[in-house]
Amino acid sequence: MTTTAQESLLRAFHAELPAVTADAFGGARAADGRSSYEILCDRVAGSRRVLDLGCGDGLLLELLARTEGRRLAGVDLSPEAVALARRRPGLGGATVLEGRAQDLPFADDSFDACVSHMALMLMGDVEQVIAEIARVLAPGSTLACVIGDGAVGGEAYELFLGLLRAAIKDAPAAQRVPALGDRRTRSREGLDSLLGPAGFTPVDWETVAVDLSDAPEQVWAALSGVYDVGPLDPRTVTSLRETFLARAEGLAMPNGLVPCGMKVHVVTARLR
């Protein structure tokens, strides 16, 4: 699948669901009480000029803006997501642009840090993306990313994945999403092989479990935001939802919440 075809698919998906990632992960918490967005903020705590690559609806930028005196910028493929980010009250001074990570609209050495939440792993032509990140970062700057794991974590997630795989298996080829991004961005070794030649140090790699446990409808809303659901026939999605909700009721804990969790990787590297 070409980079442009990947981007067309992502644009179409986020035109319908521009805040999908923030909706799914904004309320999810690690064992220490932080969200994956807050963990990224802490990784660049001392940085004053920060770029959010794949900024979506601006949730991470808004958290970064809580530190006074920062110069913030965000770039995203989706015009709908960019529009949401620009409307966030805390981002009046940020530069939020529609654009491609492969061709960043910033001068060399413009930033002290680059953050990316669940976005780098979706990008094609990733060598060019990393070259652009290295270009706009000043020496000594930090790259900090959250990468999706895809590993099973939590009973509701297992249930959802099983139902989704069965639905995709029965769906026509036109309703199946090809692999997105570059597989090397999803492993420590792969990222080192990409970042090292661009001048970055070996990555610091931390695996974090985030808890998405909630009422069945809210868990469905979080999990069904994956790209594989987007092209499915509406009747298939309706059937998938009804089956999930019916079975999820049997998983509910005494407090009424359905146990659900995911693993993500928090990755940092420094530009030499």
XYZ file of N, CA and C in Angstrom, residues 142-267:
378
model
N 14.603 15.962 22.341
C 13.980 14.683 22.678
C 12.851 14.352 21.714
N 12.814 13.102 21.271
C 11.668 12.533 20.560
C 10.974 11.581 21.520
N 9.680 11.779 21.757
C 8.932 10.925 22.680
C 7.640 10.489 22.011
N 7.412 9.182 21.947
C 6.250 8.646 21.235
C 5.532 7.604 22.080
N 4.227 7.514 21.879
C 3.455 6.374 22.367
C 3.112 5.516 21.154
N 3.478 4.242 21.235
C 3.269 3.282 20.161
C 2.270 2.235 20.634
N 1.279 1.930 19.816
C 0.324 0.895 20.179
C 0.961 -0.474 20.159
N 0.531 -1.319 21.083
C 1.097 -2.660 21.178
C 0.259 -3.680 20.424
N -1.053 -3.607 20.583
C -1.922 -4.587 19.949
C -2.056 -5.873 20.745
N -1.327 -5.984 21.851
C -1.402 -7.197 22.655
C -2.718 -7.235 23.424
N -3.205 -8.431 23.688
C -4.442 -8.590 24.432
C -4.221 -8.149 25.879
N -5.163 -7.395 26.420
C -5.072 -6.974 27.803
C -6.449 -6.659 28.356
N -7.032 -7.554 29.085
C -8.360 -7.298 29.636
C -9.409 -8.114 28.912
N -10.349 -8.633 29.634
C -11.317 -9.569 29.058
C -12.146 -8.956 27.933
N -12.555 -7.708 28.083
C -13.379 -7.076 27.052
C -12.590 -6.884 25.760
N -11.318 -6.591 25.873
C -10.468 -6.435 24.688
C -10.345 -7.761 23.955
N -10.154 -8.832 24.700
C -10.086 -10.163 24.092
C -11.393 -10.486 23.361
N -12.506 -10.205 24.016
C -13.813 -10.449 23.407
C -13.960 -9.641 22.124
N -13.629 -8.362 22.178
C -13.769 -7.493 21.014
C -12.894 -7.987 19.851
N -11.636 -8.294 20.137
C -10.731 -8.730 19.070
C -11.223 -10.014 18.409
N -11.730 -10.950 19.204
C -12.242 -12.190 18.641
C -13.423 -11.953 17.716
N -14.348 -11.099 18.146
C -15.512 -10.788 17.318
C -15.107 -10.016 16.061
N -14.174 -9.090 16.210
C -13.740 -8.298 15.059
C -13.034 -9.163 14.026
N -12.166 -10.043 14.477
C -11.456 -10.916 13.530
C -12.422 -11.801 12.755
N -13.450 -12.285 13.435
C -14.446 -13.122 12.752
C -15.207 -12.294 11.716
N -15.540 -11.053 12.063
C -16.264 -10.190 11.130
C -15.415 -9.862 9.911
N -14.148 -9.582 10.137
C -13.252 -9.245 9.021
C -13.041 -10.461 8.123
N -12.933 -11.631 8.724
C -12.740 -12.857 7.935
C -13.900 -13.086 6.982
N -15.102 -12.751 7.405
C -16.295 -12.957 6.589
C -16.594 -11.796 5.650
N -15.867 -10.687 5.793
C -16.145 -9.497 4.992
C -15.468 -9.599 3.628
N -16.029 -8.960 2.602
C -15.369 -8.927 1.297
C -14.058 -8.146 1.372
N -13.178 -8.391 0.418
C -11.843 -7.783 0.444
C -11.903 -6.265 0.502
N -12.905 -5.666 -0.141
C -13.014 -4.211 -0.177
C -13.270 -3.610 1.199
N -13.699 -4.427 2.161
C -13.986 -3.937 3.504
C -12.881 -4.285 4.497
N -11.722 -4.628 3.991
C -10.592 -4.962 4.856
C -9.517 -3.892 4.737
N -9.008 -3.446 5.870
C -7.985 -2.406 5.886
C -6.607 -3.037 5.711
N -5.838 -2.608 4.710
C -4.469 -3.100 4.582
C -3.624 -2.633 5.765
N -2.484 -3.255 5.940
C -1.583 -2.856 7.023
C -1.182 -1.397 6.844
N -1.209 -0.652 7.929
C -0.847 0.761 7.902
C 0.533 0.960 8.502
N 1.251 1.945 7.980
C 2.539 2.294 8.550
C 3.627 1.307 8.210
N 4.674 1.345 9.019
C 5.864 0.515 8.822
C 6.063 -0.330 10.073
N 6.157 -1.640 9.903
C 6.260 -2.549 11.057
C 7.466 -2.243 11.928
N 8.501 -1.657 11.363
C 9.698 -1.363 12.161
C 9.419 -0.355 13.269
N 8.387 0.460 13.126
C 8.076 1.437 14.173
C 7.408 0.805 15.384
N 7.094 -0.460 15.312
C 6.359 -1.119 16.396
C 7.246 -1.992 17.285
N 8.556 -1.948 17.068
C 9.463 -2.719 17.911
C 10.680 -1.879 18.280
N 11.297 -2.233 19.384
C 12.482 -1.497 19.840
C 13.615 -1.601 18.822
N 13.834 -2.816 18.335
C 14.914 -3.027 17.379
C 14.641 -2.276 16.083
N 13.390 -2.323 15.636
C 13.037 -1.639 14.408
C 13.225 -0.133 14.516
N 12.806 0.445 15.628
C 12.969 1.889 15.804
C 14.433 2.281 15.896
N 15.226 1.472 16.585
C 16.663 1.766 16.642
C 17.276 1.760 15.244
N 16.826 0.829 14.401
C 17.375 0.744 13.044
C 16.973 1.953 12.202
N 15.857 2.584 12.541
C 15.402 3.766 11.817
C 15.981 5.055 12.395
N 16.006 5.153 13.717
C 16.413 6.393 14.363
C 17.928 6.571 14.407
N 18.663 5.455 14.582
C 20.121 5.546 14.681
C 20.765 6.265 13.507
N 20.474 5.860 12.272
C 21.093 6.529 11.124
C 20.724 8.005 10.992
N 19.613 8.415 11.608
C 19.195 9.817 11.553
C 19.835 10.649 12.661
N 20.655 10.012 13.509
C 21.381 10.753 14.530
C 20.825 10.664 15.927
N 19.877 9.747 16.165
C 19.293 9.602 17.492
C 20.028 8.550 18.310
N 19.972 8.710 19.626
C 20.505 7.701 20.539
C 19.608 6.468 20.529
N 20.092 5.321 21.034
C 19.207 4.158 21.194
C 17.984 4.520 22.033
N 16.864 3.917 21.701
C 15.619 4.311 22.357
C 15.532 3.770 23.777
N 14.875 4.552 24.619
C 14.403 4.069 25.921
C 12.994 3.542 25.693
N 12.756 2.303 26.099
C 11.515 1.599 25.740
C 10.827 1.136 27.009
N 9.630 1.648 27.267
C 8.865 1.264 28.454
C 7.476 0.793 28.033
N 7.085 -0.381 28.488
C 5.746 -0.897 28.203
C 4.825 -0.556 29.371
N 3.696 0.050 29.045
C 2.761 0.538 30.057
C 1.380 -0.035 29.778
N 0.748 -0.585 30.799
C -0.635 -1.043 30.684
C -1.562 0.101 31.053
N -2.559 0.361 30.199
C -3.549 1.401 30.499
C -4.913 0.748 30.659
N -5.657 1.243 31.622
C -6.947 0.653 31.990
C -8.070 1.429 31.318
N -8.846 0.729 30.491
C -9.997 1.322 29.826
C -11.311 0.775 30.391
N -11.269 0.145 31.540
C -12.481 -0.432 32.121
C -13.557 0.626 32.287
N -14.783 0.268 31.902
C -15.877 1.236 31.939
C -17.185 0.477 31.757
N -18.277 1.202 31.662
C -19.548 0.586 31.313
C -19.459 -0.001 29.908
N -20.247 -1.043 29.600
C -20.120 -1.706 28.297
C -20.192 -0.774 27.098
N -21.125 0.178 27.092
C -21.252 1.096 25.950
C -20.002 1.942 25.767
N -19.408 2.388 26.878
C -18.211 3.218 26.781
C -17.004 2.403 26.315
N -16.927 1.155 26.754
C -15.843 0.288 26.292
C -15.989 0.017 24.797
N -17.209 -0.240 24.359
C -17.444 -0.429 22.923
C -17.012 0.818 22.146
N -17.386 1.992 22.638
C -17.039 3.232 21.945
C -15.532 3.381 21.812
N -14.786 3.005 22.858
C -13.328 3.121 22.808
C -12.714 2.111 21.846
N -13.156 0.859 21.934
C -12.533 -0.194 21.135
C -12.943 -0.124 19.672
N -14.154 0.295 19.397
C -14.649 0.292 18.016
C -14.078 1.420 17.177
N -13.231 2.266 17.784
C -12.579 3.319 17.026
C -11.367 2.861 16.252
N -11.097 1.559 16.208
C -9.942 1.062 15.452
C -10.235 1.143 13.959
N -9.186 1.257 13.164
C -9.338 1.457 11.721
C -10.050 0.293 11.041
N -9.907 -0.912 11.582
C -10.497 -2.078 10.927
C -12.017 -2.023 10.901
N -12.620 -1.281 11.825
C -14.081 -1.203 11.871
C -14.617 -0.262 10.787
N -13.844 0.761 10.445
C -14.304 1.798 9.543
C -14.931 1.325 8.238
N -14.264 0.416 7.478
C -14.808 0.035 6.170
C -15.899 -1.026 6.220
N -16.163 -1.593 7.383
C -17.156 -2.664 7.458
C -18.547 -2.143 7.134
N -19.365 -2.996 6.562
C -20.748 -2.669 6.261
C -21.469 -2.263 7.558
N -22.300 -1.220 7.510
C -23.002 -0.774 8.733
C -23.775 -1.885 9.431
N -24.368 -2.796 8.668
C -25.094 -3.901 9.306
C -24.143 -4.813 10.058
N -22.953 -5.001 9.500
C -21.948 -5.820 10.188
C -21.523 -5.156 11.484
N -21.325 -3.835 11.438
C -20.920 -3.105 12.646
C -22.026 -3.166 13.700
N -23.270 -3.023 13.269
C -24.390 -3.099 14.212
C -24.441 -4.470 14.877
N -24.276 -5.520 14.079
C -24.272 -6.881 14.630
C -23.104 -7.083 15.580
N -21.936 -6.556 15.201
C -20.745 -6.662 16.039
C -20.978 -5.973 17.382
N -21.562 -4.787 17.340
C -21.833 -4.035 18.566
C -22.817 -4.784 19.459
N -23.912 -5.267 18.873
C -24.928 -5.944 19.675
C -24.376 -7.206 20.328
N -23.597 -7.958 19.577
C -23.002 -9.178 20.131
C -22.021 -8.853 21.241
N -21.186 -7.819 21.004
C -20.215 -7.419 22.027
C -20.921 -7.002 23.314
N -21.926 -6.135 23.200
C -22.610 -5.640 24.395
C -23.307 -6.762 25.152
N -23.907 -7.693 24.414
C -24.596 -8.806 25.074
C -23.614 -9.668 25.858
N -22.475 -9.957 25.254
C -21.488 -10.808 25.926
C -20.721 -10.044 27.008
N -20.533 -8.749 26.806
C -19.785 -7.958 27.779
C -20.512 -7.873 29.112
N -21.833 -7.938 29.076
C -22.590 -7.888 30.330
C -22.180 -9.013 31.271
N -21.833 -10.159 30.697
C -21.404 -11.283 31.513
C -20.023 -11.114 32.105
N -19.270 -10.110 31.613
C -17.922 -9.847 32.128
C -17.917 -8.790 33.227
N -19.047 -8.119 33.418
C -19.091 -6.972 34.322
C -18.695 -7.359 35.742
N -17.943 -6.472 36.367
C -17.539 -6.633 37.760
C -18.675 -6.157 38.671
N -18.572 -6.385 39.975
C -19.646 -5.954 40.883
C -19.981 -4.471 40.777
N -19.023 -3.655 40.395
C -19.282 -2.213 40.263
C -19.921 -1.852 38.923
N -20.193 -2.855 38.081
C -20.839 -2.619 36.804
C -19.898 -2.326 35.661
N -18.617 -2.177 35.958
C -17.648 -1.890 34.911
C -17.155 -3.180 34.256
N -16.849 -3.084 32.972
C -16.311 -4.216 32.229
C -14.790 -4.091 32.196
N -14.056 -5.132 32.619
C -12.593 -5.026 32.635
C -12.023 -4.960 31.223
N -11.212 -3.933 30.982
C -10.619 -3.750 29.661
C -9.295 -3.015 29.817
N -8.277 -3.494 29.173
C -6.977 -2.838 29.223
C -6.206 -3.046 27.941
N -5.232 -2.194 27.715
C -4.337 -2.294 26.568
C -2.914 -2.024 27.027
N -1.985 -2.482 26.228
C -0.586 -2.137 26.456
C -0.133 -1.160 25.377
N 0.643 -0.171 25.800
C 1.288 0.735 24.864
C 2.775 0.790 25.220
N 3.566 1.227 24.268
C 4.995 1.420 24.514
C 5.290 2.911 24.493
N 5.991 3.376 25.510
C 6.436 4.772 25.576
C 7.912 4.788 25.213
N 8.214 5.468 24.131
C 9.551 5.414 23.530
C 10.157 6.811 23.524
